[in-house]
C-alpha cells in the first residue's frame, strides 16, 4: 500500500482522504497491523493508475493546445 501511495505522490492523510478510507485503517495496513483484502489493493492500484493516466492525458492535451495557440 505504501508503495502505491508514494507512487501517487501523497502522504498518508491525503491518500486516505482521497480514497475515503479512515486514516487509522490506512495506517494499520501500511504498518502491517491489519491485513488488507487483496481485491481492495487491486482496486486502489487501478484507481491510482487511472487517475495518473488521466492527469497526464490532460496535461498533454493542454500542452498541445498551448503550442497551437502560439503558431
PDB file of N, CA and C in Angstrom:
ATOM      1  N   UNK A   1       0.826  -1.190   0.000  1.00  0.00           N
ATOM      2  CA  UNK A   1       0.000   0.000   0.000  1.00  0.00           C
ATOM      3  C   UNK A   1       0.869   1.252   0.000  1.00  0.00           C
ATOM      4  N   UNK A   2       1.902   1.228   0.804  1.00  0.00           N
ATOM      5  CA  UNK A   2       2.766   2.400   0.901  1.00  0.00           C
ATOM      6  C   UNK A   2       3.406   2.725  -0.453  1.00  0.00           C
ATOM      7  N   UNK A   3       3.793   1.712  -1.181  1.00  0.00           N
ATOM      8  CA  UNK A   3       4.412   1.919  -2.489  1.00  0.00           C
ATOM      9  C   UNK A   3       3.426   2.593  -3.455  1.00  0.00           C
ATOM     10  N   UNK A   4       2.182   2.153  -3.431  1.00  0.00           N
ATOM     11  CA  UNK A   4       1.156   2.749  -4.293  1.00  0.00           C
ATOM     12  C   UNK A   4       0.920   4.200  -3.895  1.00  0.00           C
ATOM     13  N   UNK A   5       0.837   4.444  -2.584  1.00  0.00           N
ATOM     14  CA  UNK A   5       0.598   5.804  -2.093  1.00  0.00           C
ATOM     15  C   UNK A   5       1.728   6.742  -2.513  1.00  0.00           C
ATOM     16  N   UNK A   6       2.955   6.280  -2.362  1.00  0.00           N
ATOM     17  CA  UNK A   6       4.093   7.120  -2.735  1.00  0.00           C
ATOM     18  C   UNK A   6       4.138   7.344  -4.242  1.00  0.00           C
ATOM     19  N   UNK A   7       3.749   6.335  -5.003  1.00  0.00           N
ATOM     20  CA  UNK A   7       3.673   6.486  -6.463  1.00  0.00           C
ATOM     21  C   UNK A   7       2.672   7.581  -6.829  1.00  0.00           C
ATOM     22  N   UNK A   8       1.595   7.661  -6.053  1.00  0.00           N
ATOM     23  CA  UNK A   8       0.573   8.688  -6.279  1.00  0.00           C
ATOM     24  C   UNK A   8       1.040  10.063  -5.806  1.00  0.00           C
ATOM     25  N   UNK A   9       2.135  10.102  -5.049  1.00  0.00           N
ATOM     26  CA  UNK A   9       2.687  11.374  -4.600  1.00  0.00           C
ATOM     27  C   UNK A   9       1.918  12.000  -3.453  1.00  0.00           C
ATOM     28  N   UNK A  10       1.331  11.167  -2.600  1.00  0.00           N
ATOM     29  CA  UNK A  10       0.529  11.682  -1.487  1.00  0.00           C
ATOM     30  C   UNK A  10       1.067  11.171  -0.160  1.00  0.00           C
ATOM     31  N   UNK A  11       0.820  11.960   0.890  1.00  0.00           N
ATOM     32  CA  UNK A  11       1.122  11.454   2.215  1.00  0.00           C
ATOM     33  C   UNK A  11      -0.058  10.584   2.663  1.00  0.00           C
ATOM     34  N   UNK A  12       0.090   9.954   3.800  1.00  0.00           N
ATOM     35  CA  UNK A  12      -0.931   9.009   4.264  1.00  0.00           C
ATOM     36  C   UNK A  12      -2.285   9.682   4.467  1.00  0.00           C
ATOM     37  N   UNK A  13      -2.281  10.872   5.026  1.00  0.00           N
ATOM     38  CA  UNK A  13      -3.543  11.584   5.276  1.00  0.00           C
ATOM     39  C   UNK A  13      -4.245  11.928   3.963  1.00  0.00           C
ATOM     40  N   UNK A  14      -3.503  12.489   3.024  1.00  0.00           N
ATOM     41  CA  UNK A  14      -4.083  12.842   1.721  1.00  0.00           C
ATOM     42  C   UNK A  14      -4.636  11.611   1.008  1.00  0.00           C
ATOM     43  N   UNK A  15      -3.864  10.533   1.049  1.00  0.00           N
ATOM     44  CA  UNK A  15      -4.258   9.309   0.355  1.00  0.00           C
ATOM     45  C   UNK A  15      -5.512   8.704   0.973  1.00  0.00           C
ATOM     46  N   UNK A  16      -5.579   8.681   2.293  1.00  0.00           N
ATOM     47  CA  UNK A  16      -6.764   8.113   2.949  1.00  0.00           C
ATOM     48  C   UNK A  16      -8.000   8.963   2.665  1.00  0.00           C
ATOM     49  N   UNK A  17      -7.842  10.277   2.637  1.00  0.00           N
ATOM     50  CA  UNK A  17      -8.974  11.153   2.309  1.00  0.00           C
ATOM     51  C   UNK A  17      -9.398  10.979   0.853  1.00  0.00           C
ATOM     52  N   UNK A  18      -8.434  10.867  -0.054  1.00  0.00           N
ATOM     53  CA  UNK A  18      -8.717  10.704  -1.476  1.00  0.00           C
ATOM     54  C   UNK A  18      -9.495   9.415  -1.744  1.00  0.00           C
ATOM     55  N   UNK A  19      -9.151   8.364  -0.983  1.00  0.00           N
ATOM     56  CA  UNK A  19      -9.823   7.074  -1.153  1.00  0.00           C
ATOM     57  C   UNK A  19     -11.048   6.928  -0.259  1.00  0.00           C
ATOM     58  N   UNK A  20     -11.246   7.904   0.624  1.00  0.00           N
ATOM     59  CA  UNK A  20     -12.354   7.848   1.579  1.00  0.00           C
ATOM     60  C   UNK A  20     -12.239   6.625   2.497  1.00  0.00           C
ATOM     61  N   UNK A  21     -11.009   6.406   2.972  1.00  0.00           N
ATOM     62  CA  UNK A  21     -10.709   5.315   3.898  1.00  0.00           C
ATOM     63  C   UNK A  21     -10.215   5.963   5.184  1.00  0.00           C
ATOM     64  N   UNK A  22     -10.681   5.508   6.337  1.00  0.00           N
ATOM     65  CA  UNK A  22     -10.213   6.107   7.590  1.00  0.00           C
ATOM     66  C   UNK A  22      -8.684   6.085   7.700  1.00  0.00           C
ATOM     67  N   UNK A  23      -8.148   7.179   8.209  1.00  0.00           N
ATOM     68  CA  UNK A  23      -6.697   7.317   8.354  1.00  0.00           C
ATOM     69  C   UNK A  23      -6.111   6.173   9.172  1.00  0.00           C
ATOM     70  N   UNK A  24      -6.776   5.826  10.248  1.00  0.00           N
ATOM     71  CA  UNK A  24      -6.267   4.760  11.127  1.00  0.00           C
ATOM     72  C   UNK A  24      -6.201   3.420  10.391  1.00  0.00           C
ATOM     73  N   UNK A  25      -7.194   3.151   9.570  1.00  0.00           N
ATOM     74  CA  UNK A  25      -7.197   1.915   8.787  1.00  0.00           C
ATOM     75  C   UNK A  25      -6.019   1.911   7.823  1.00  0.00           C
ATOM     76  N   UNK A  26      -5.807   3.025   7.145  1.00  0.00           N
ATOM     77  CA  UNK A  26      -4.681   3.144   6.213  1.00  0.00           C
ATOM     78  C   UNK A  26      -3.358   2.923   6.937  1.00  0.00           C
ATOM     79  N   UNK A  27      -3.218   3.535   8.097  1.00  0.00           N
ATOM     80  CA  UNK A  27      -2.003   3.385   8.891  1.00  0.00           C
ATOM     81  C   UNK A  27      -1.800   1.933   9.295  1.00  0.00           C
ATOM     82  N   UNK A  28      -2.847   1.288   9.781  1.00  0.00           N
ATOM     83  CA  UNK A  28      -2.745  -0.117  10.189  1.00  0.00           C
ATOM     84  C   UNK A  28      -2.341  -1.014   9.027  1.00  0.00           C
ATOM     85  N   UNK A  29      -2.867  -0.752   7.841  1.00  0.00           N
ATOM     86  CA  UNK A  29      -2.484  -1.543   6.665  1.00  0.00           C
ATOM     87  C   UNK A  29      -1.009  -1.346   6.346  1.00  0.00           C
ATOM     88  N   UNK A  30      -0.563  -0.099   6.347  1.00  0.00           N
ATOM     89  CA  UNK A  30       0.827   0.176   5.997  1.00  0.00           C
ATOM     90  C   UNK A  30       1.803  -0.372   7.024  1.00  0.00           C
ATOM     91  N   UNK A  31       1.422  -0.368   8.275  1.00  0.00           N
ATOM     92  CA  UNK A  31       2.307  -0.862   9.328  1.00  0.00           C
ATOM     93  C   UNK A  31       2.198  -2.363   9.534  1.00  0.00           C
ATOM     94  N   UNK A  32       1.264  -2.995   8.824  1.00  0.00           N
ATOM     95  CA  UNK A  32       1.098  -4.442   8.940  1.00  0.00           C
ATOM     96  C   UNK A  32       0.297  -4.875  10.147  1.00  0.00           C
ATOM     97  N   UNK A  33      -0.406  -3.943  10.797  1.00  0.00           N
ATOM     98  CA  UNK A  33      -1.227  -4.282  11.959  1.00  0.00           C
ATOM     99  C   UNK A  33      -2.551  -4.918  11.558  1.00  0.00           C
ATOM    100  N   UNK A  34      -2.965  -4.688  10.310  1.00  0.00           N
ATOM    101  CA  UNK A  34      -4.188  -5.281   9.762  1.00  0.00           C
ATOM    102  C   UNK A  34      -3.879  -5.751   8.353  1.00  0.00           C
ATOM    103  N   UNK A  35      -4.581  -6.782   7.944  1.00  0.00           N
ATOM    104  CA  UNK A  35      -4.395  -7.296   6.590  1.00  0.00           C
ATOM    105  C   UNK A  35      -5.432  -6.689   5.666  1.00  0.00           C
ATOM    106  N   UNK A  36      -4.948  -6.142   4.590  1.00  0.00           N
ATOM    107  CA  UNK A  36      -5.835  -5.532   3.610  1.00  0.00           C
ATOM    108  C   UNK A  36      -6.311  -6.607   2.637  1.00  0.00           C
ATOM    109  N   UNK A  37      -7.603  -6.620   2.319  1.00  0.00           N
ATOM    110  CA  UNK A  37      -8.092  -7.579   1.326  1.00  0.00           C
ATOM    111  C   UNK A  37      -7.403  -7.337  -0.029  1.00  0.00           C
ATOM    112  N   UNK A  38      -7.000  -8.407  -0.681  1.00  0.00           N
ATOM    113  CA  UNK A  38      -6.283  -8.302  -1.948  1.00  0.00           C
ATOM    114  C   UNK A  38      -7.112  -7.566  -2.999  1.00  0.00           C
ATOM    115  N   UNK A  39      -8.413  -7.848  -3.048  1.00  0.00           N
ATOM    116  CA  UNK A  39      -9.252  -7.190  -4.055  1.00  0.00           C
ATOM    117  C   UNK A  39      -9.237  -5.672  -3.876  1.00  0.00           C
ATOM    118  N   UNK A  40      -9.154  -5.218  -2.626  1.00  0.00           N
ATOM    119  CA  UNK A  40      -9.144  -3.780  -2.363  1.00  0.00           C
ATOM    120  C   UNK A  40      -7.822  -3.158  -2.815  1.00  0.00           C
ATOM    121  N   UNK A  41      -6.738  -3.856  -2.582  1.00  0.00           N
ATOM    122  CA  UNK A  41      -5.437  -3.381  -3.045  1.00  0.00           C
ATOM    123  C   UNK A  41      -5.430  -3.261  -4.567  1.00  0.00           C
ATOM    124  N   UNK A  42      -6.025  -4.230  -5.250  1.00  0.00           N
ATOM    125  CA  UNK A  42      -6.099  -4.183  -6.711  1.00  0.00           C
ATOM    126  C   UNK A  42      -6.961  -3.011  -7.184  1.00  0.00           C
ATOM    127  N   UNK A  43      -8.070  -2.758  -6.504  1.00  0.00           N
ATOM    128  CA  UNK A  43      -8.932  -1.629  -6.868  1.00  0.00           C
ATOM    129  C   UNK A  43      -8.223  -0.289  -6.669  1.00  0.00           C
ATOM    130  N   UNK A  44      -7.499  -0.175  -5.570  1.00  0.00           N
ATOM    131  CA  UNK A  44      -6.776   1.064  -5.287  1.00  0.00           C
ATOM    132  C   UNK A  44      -5.672   1.276  -6.322  1.00  0.00           C
ATOM    133  N   UNK A  45      -4.940   0.217  -6.652  1.00  0.00           N
ATOM    134  CA  UNK A  45      -3.888   0.319  -7.668  1.00  0.00           C
ATOM    135  C   UNK A  45      -4.486   0.749  -9.002  1.00  0.00           C
ATOM    136  N   UNK A  46      -5.631   0.200  -9.354  1.00  0.00           N
ATOM    137  CA  UNK A  46      -6.301   0.572 -10.597  1.00  0.00           C
ATOM    138  C   UNK A  46      -6.687   2.053 -10.576  1.00  0.00           C
ATOM    139  N   UNK A  47      -7.263   2.497  -9.465  1.00  0.00           N
ATOM    140  CA  UNK A  47      -7.693   3.900  -9.355  1.00  0.00           C
ATOM    141  C   UNK A  47      -6.501   4.844  -9.486  1.00  0.00           C
ATOM    142  N   UNK A  48      -5.414   4.522  -8.811  1.00  0.00           N
ATOM    143  CA  UNK A  48      -4.224   5.373  -8.871  1.00  0.00           C
ATOM    144  C   UNK A  48      -3.698   5.440 -10.301  1.00  0.00           C
ATOM    145  N   UNK A  49      -3.552   4.290 -10.944  1.00  0.00           N
ATOM    146  CA  UNK A  49      -3.051   4.269 -12.323  1.00  0.00           C
ATOM    147  C   UNK A  49      -3.978   5.026 -13.263  1.00  0.00           C
ATOM    148  N   UNK A  50      -5.274   4.845 -13.091  1.00  0.00           N
ATOM    149  CA  UNK A  50      -6.266   5.507 -13.931  1.00  0.00           C
ATOM    150  C   UNK A  50      -6.208   7.029 -13.751  1.00  0.00           C
ATOM    151  N   UNK A  51      -6.145   7.479 -12.519  1.00  0.00           N
ATOM    152  CA  UNK A  51      -6.110   8.920 -12.235  1.00  0.00           C
ATOM    153  C   UNK A  51      -4.828   9.560 -12.763  1.00  0.00           C
ATOM    154  N   UNK A  52      -3.704   8.874 -12.599  1.00  0.00           N
ATOM    155  CA  UNK A  52      -2.432   9.417 -13.081  1.00  0.00           C
ATOM    156  C   UNK A  52      -2.433   9.478 -14.602  1.00  0.00           C
ATOM    157  N   UNK A  53      -2.954   8.446 -15.253  1.00  0.00           N
ATOM    158  CA  UNK A  53      -3.036   8.442 -16.719  1.00  0.00           C
ATOM    159  C   UNK A  53      -3.924   9.585 -17.206  1.00  0.00           C
ATOM    160  N   UNK A  54      -5.050   9.809 -16.530  1.00  0.00           N
ATOM    161  CA  UNK A  54      -5.944  10.911 -16.913  1.00  0.00           C
ATOM    162  C   UNK A  54      -5.267  12.265 -16.736  1.00  0.00           C
ATOM    163  N   UNK A  55      -4.531  12.417 -15.651  1.00  0.00           N
ATOM    164  CA  UNK A  55      -3.844  13.684 -15.397  1.00  0.00           C
ATOM    165  C   UNK A  55      -2.788  13.940 -16.470  1.00  0.00           C
ATOM    166  N   UNK A  56      -2.051  12.899 -16.846  1.00  0.00           N
ATOM    167  CA  UNK A  56      -1.036  13.058 -17.891  1.00  0.00           C
ATOM    168  C   UNK A  56      -1.684  13.382 -19.229  1.00  0.00           C
ATOM    169  N   UNK A  57      -2.802  12.739 -19.517  1.00  0.00           N
ATOM    170  CA  UNK A  57      -3.508  12.993 -20.774  1.00  0.00           C
ATOM    171  C   UNK A  57      -3.986  14.442 -20.842  1.00  0.00           C
ATOM    172  N   UNK A  58      -4.533  14.943 -19.741  1.00  0.00           N
ATOM    173  CA  UNK A  58      -4.985  16.335 -19.699  1.00  0.00           C
ATOM    174  C   UNK A  58      -3.811  17.292 -19.860  1.00  0.00           C
ATOM    175  N   UNK A  59      -2.701  16.958 -19.223  1.00  0.00           N
ATOM    176  CA  UNK A  59      -1.513  17.801 -19.320  1.00  0.00           C
ATOM    177  C   UNK A  59      -0.995  17.821 -20.756  1.00  0.00           C
ATOM    178  N   UNK A  60      -0.959  16.658 -21.402  1.00  0.00           N
ATOM    179  CA  UNK A  60      -0.513  16.585 -22.794  1.00  0.00           C
ATOM    180  C   UNK A  60      -1.439  17.383 -23.704  1.00  0.00           C
ATOM    181  N   UNK A  61      -2.738  17.251 -23.500  1.00  0.00           N
ATOM    182  CA  UNK A  61      -3.711  17.975 -24.319  1.00  0.00           C
ATOM    183  C   UNK A  61      -3.558  19.478 -24.123  1.00  0.00           C
ATOM    184  N   UNK A  62      -3.319  19.892 -22.902  1.00  0.00           N
ATOM    185  CA  UNK A  62      -3.130  21.311 -22.609  1.00  0.00           C
ATOM    186  C   UNK A  62      -1.870  21.827 -23.289  1.00  0.00           C
ATOM    187  N   UNK A  63      -0.819  21.028 -23.273  1.00  0.00           N
ATOM    188  CA  UNK A  63       0.431  21.416 -23.920  1.00  0.00           C
ATOM    189  C   UNK A  63       0.272  21.548 -25.419  1.00  0.00           C
ATOM    190  N   UNK A  64      -0.475  20.629 -26.027  1.00  0.00           N
ATOM    191  CA  UNK A  64      -0.725  20.709 -27.474  1.00  0.00           C
ATOM    192  C   UNK A  64      -1.545  21.948 -27.807  1.00  0.00           C
ATOM    193  N   UNK A  65      -2.526  22.261 -26.964  1.00  0.00           N
ATOM    194  CA  UNK A  65      -3.372  23.432 -27.197  1.00  0.00           C
ATOM    195  C   UNK A  65      -2.534  24.706 -27.132  1.00  0.00           C
ATOM    196  N   UNK A  66      -1.665  24.795 -26.129  1.00  0.00           N
ATOM    197  CA  UNK A  66      -0.820  25.985 -25.984  1.00  0.00           C
ATOM    198  C   UNK A  66       0.127  26.141 -27.170  1.00  0.00           C
ATOM    199  N   UNK A  67       0.658  25.042 -27.688  1.00  0.00           N
ATOM    200  CA  UNK A  67       1.555  25.111 -28.839  1.00  0.00           C
ATOM    201  C   UNK A  67       0.807  25.601 -30.070  1.00  0.00           C
ATOM    202  N   UNK A  68      -0.423  25.146 -30.243  1.00  0.00           N
ATOM    203  CA  UNK A  68      -1.221  25.555 -31.398  1.00  0.00           C
ATOM    204  C   UNK A  68      -1.562  27.040 -31.328  1.00  0.00           C
ATOM    205  N   UNK A  69      -1.777  27.554 -30.136  1.00  0.00           N
ATOM    206  CA  UNK A  69      -2.117  28.968 -29.978  1.00  0.00           C
ATOM    207  C   UNK A  69      -0.946  29.866 -30.361  1.00  0.00           C
ATOM    208  N   UNK A  70       0.278  29.376 -30.164  1.00  0.00           N
ATOM    209  CA  UNK A  70       1.467  30.176 -30.462  1.00  0.00           C
ATOM    210  C   UNK A  70       1.827  30.140 -31.937  1.00  0.00           C
ATOM    211  N   UNK A  71       1.225  29.263 -32.708  1.00  0.00           N
ATOM    212  CA  UNK A  71       1.561  29.162 -34.140  1.00  0.00           C
ATOM    213  C   UNK A  71       0.882  30.183 -34.941  1.00  0.00           C
TER     214      UNK A  71
END
